[in-house]
PDB file of C-alpha atoms in Angstrom:
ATOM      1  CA  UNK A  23       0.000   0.000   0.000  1.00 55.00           C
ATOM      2  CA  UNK A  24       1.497   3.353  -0.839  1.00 74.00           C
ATOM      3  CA  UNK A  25       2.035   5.756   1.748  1.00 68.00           C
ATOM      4  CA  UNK A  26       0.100   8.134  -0.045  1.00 69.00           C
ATOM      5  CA  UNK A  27      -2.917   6.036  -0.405  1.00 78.00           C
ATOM      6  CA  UNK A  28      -2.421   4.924   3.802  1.00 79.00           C
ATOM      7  CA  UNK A  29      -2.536   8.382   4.526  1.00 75.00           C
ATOM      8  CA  UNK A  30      -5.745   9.296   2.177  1.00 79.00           C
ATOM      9  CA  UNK A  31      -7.394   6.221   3.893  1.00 84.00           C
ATOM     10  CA  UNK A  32      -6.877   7.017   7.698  1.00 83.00           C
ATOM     11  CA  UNK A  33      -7.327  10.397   7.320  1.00 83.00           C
ATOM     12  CA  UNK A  34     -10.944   9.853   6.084  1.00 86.00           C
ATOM     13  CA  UNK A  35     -11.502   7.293   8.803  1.00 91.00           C
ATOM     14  CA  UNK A  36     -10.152   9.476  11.430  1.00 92.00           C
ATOM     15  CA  UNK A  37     -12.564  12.281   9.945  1.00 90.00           C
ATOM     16  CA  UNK A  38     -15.634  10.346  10.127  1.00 93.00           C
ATOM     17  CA  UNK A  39     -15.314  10.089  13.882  1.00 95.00           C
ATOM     18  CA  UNK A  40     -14.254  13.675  14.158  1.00 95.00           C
ATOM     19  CA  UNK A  41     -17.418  14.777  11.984  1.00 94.00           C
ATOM     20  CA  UNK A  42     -19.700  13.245  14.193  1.00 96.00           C
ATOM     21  CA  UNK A  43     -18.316  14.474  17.425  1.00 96.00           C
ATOM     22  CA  UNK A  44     -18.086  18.207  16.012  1.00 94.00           C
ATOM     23  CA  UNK A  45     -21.614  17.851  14.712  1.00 95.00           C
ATOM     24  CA  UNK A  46     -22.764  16.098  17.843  1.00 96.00           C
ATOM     25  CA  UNK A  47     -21.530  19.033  19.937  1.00 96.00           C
ATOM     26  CA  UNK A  48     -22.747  21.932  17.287  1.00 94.00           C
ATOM     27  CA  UNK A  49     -26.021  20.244  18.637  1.00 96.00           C
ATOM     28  CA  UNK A  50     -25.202  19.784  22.479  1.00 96.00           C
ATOM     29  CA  UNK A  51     -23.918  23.113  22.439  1.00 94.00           C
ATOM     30  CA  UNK A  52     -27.048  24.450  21.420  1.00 94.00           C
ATOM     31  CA  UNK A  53     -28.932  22.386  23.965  1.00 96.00           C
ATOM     32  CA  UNK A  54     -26.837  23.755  27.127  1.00 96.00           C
ATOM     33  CA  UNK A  55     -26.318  27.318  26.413  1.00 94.00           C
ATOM     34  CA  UNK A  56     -28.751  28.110  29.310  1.00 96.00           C
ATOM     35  CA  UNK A  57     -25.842  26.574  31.393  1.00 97.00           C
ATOM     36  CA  UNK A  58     -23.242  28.602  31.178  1.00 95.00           C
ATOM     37  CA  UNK A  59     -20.626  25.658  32.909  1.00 95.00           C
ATOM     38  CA  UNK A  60     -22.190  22.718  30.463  1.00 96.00           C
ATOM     39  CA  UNK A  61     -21.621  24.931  27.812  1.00 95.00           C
ATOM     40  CA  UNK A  62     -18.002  25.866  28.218  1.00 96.00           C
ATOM     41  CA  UNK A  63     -16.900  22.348  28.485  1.00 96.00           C
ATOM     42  CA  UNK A  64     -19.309  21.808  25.383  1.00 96.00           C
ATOM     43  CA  UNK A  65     -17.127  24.507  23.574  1.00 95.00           C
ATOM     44  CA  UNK A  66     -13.569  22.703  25.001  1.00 96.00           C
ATOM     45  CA  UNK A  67     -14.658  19.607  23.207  1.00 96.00           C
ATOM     46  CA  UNK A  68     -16.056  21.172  20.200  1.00 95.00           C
ATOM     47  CA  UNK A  69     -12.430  23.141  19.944  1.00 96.00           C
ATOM     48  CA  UNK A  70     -10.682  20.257  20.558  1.00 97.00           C
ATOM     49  CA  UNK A  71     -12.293  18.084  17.677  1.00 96.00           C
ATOM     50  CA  UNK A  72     -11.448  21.245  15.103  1.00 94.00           C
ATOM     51  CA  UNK A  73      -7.983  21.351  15.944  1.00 95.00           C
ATOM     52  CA  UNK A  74      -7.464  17.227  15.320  1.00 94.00           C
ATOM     53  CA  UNK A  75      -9.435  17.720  12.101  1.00 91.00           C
ATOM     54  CA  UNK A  76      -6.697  20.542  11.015  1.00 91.00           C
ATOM     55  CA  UNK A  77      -4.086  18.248  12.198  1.00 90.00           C
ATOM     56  CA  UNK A  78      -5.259  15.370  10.310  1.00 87.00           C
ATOM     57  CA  UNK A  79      -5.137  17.541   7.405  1.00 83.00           C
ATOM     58  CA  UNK A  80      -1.573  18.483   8.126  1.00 83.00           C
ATOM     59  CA  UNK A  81      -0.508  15.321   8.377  1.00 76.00           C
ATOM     60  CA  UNK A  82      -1.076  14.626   4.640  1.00 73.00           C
ATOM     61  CA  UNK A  83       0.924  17.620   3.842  1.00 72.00           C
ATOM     62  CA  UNK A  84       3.633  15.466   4.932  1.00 73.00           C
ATOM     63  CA  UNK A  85       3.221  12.847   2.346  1.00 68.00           C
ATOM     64  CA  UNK A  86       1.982  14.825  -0.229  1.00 63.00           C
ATOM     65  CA  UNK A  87       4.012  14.611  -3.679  1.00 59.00           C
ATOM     66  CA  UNK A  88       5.812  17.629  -4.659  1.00 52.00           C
ATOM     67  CA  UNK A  89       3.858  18.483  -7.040  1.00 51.00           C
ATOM     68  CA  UNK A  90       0.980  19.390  -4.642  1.00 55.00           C
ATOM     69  CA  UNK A  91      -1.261  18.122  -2.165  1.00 54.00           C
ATOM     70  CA  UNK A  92      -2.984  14.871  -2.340  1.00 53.00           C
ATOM     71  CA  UNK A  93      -6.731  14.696  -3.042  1.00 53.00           C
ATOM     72  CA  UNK A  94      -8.869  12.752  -0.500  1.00 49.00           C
TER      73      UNK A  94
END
């Protein structure tokens, strides 16, 4: 398997989990902003999951070919 192809194929398996956690707390976040403490550690997990799905990303910039980035 090329490393290319590796990297295509976890980073769309790691970004199906992260979807549904970022759209599952888009939703919980919405559900708890009467409660102000709920809804900060809503926000910490909702952060959280953004900032793996931009390092997922720039992960594949590491094994992209020269000539550009790879296409997932």
């Amino acid at each position: 398997l090329e490393r290319g192809s590796f990297a295509v194929g976890v980073r769309h398996e790691i970004n199906n989990q992260l979807a549904i956690l970022a759209g599952r707390s888009e939703l919980l976040e919405l559900d708890v902003a009467h409660e102000p403490h709920l809804a900060a550690d809503v926000k910490v997990i909702r952060d959280a999951t953004v900032r793996s799905m931009r390092s997922v990303r720039s992960l594949l910039d590491l094994v992209a070919p020269i000539g550009g980035p790879l296409v997932a």
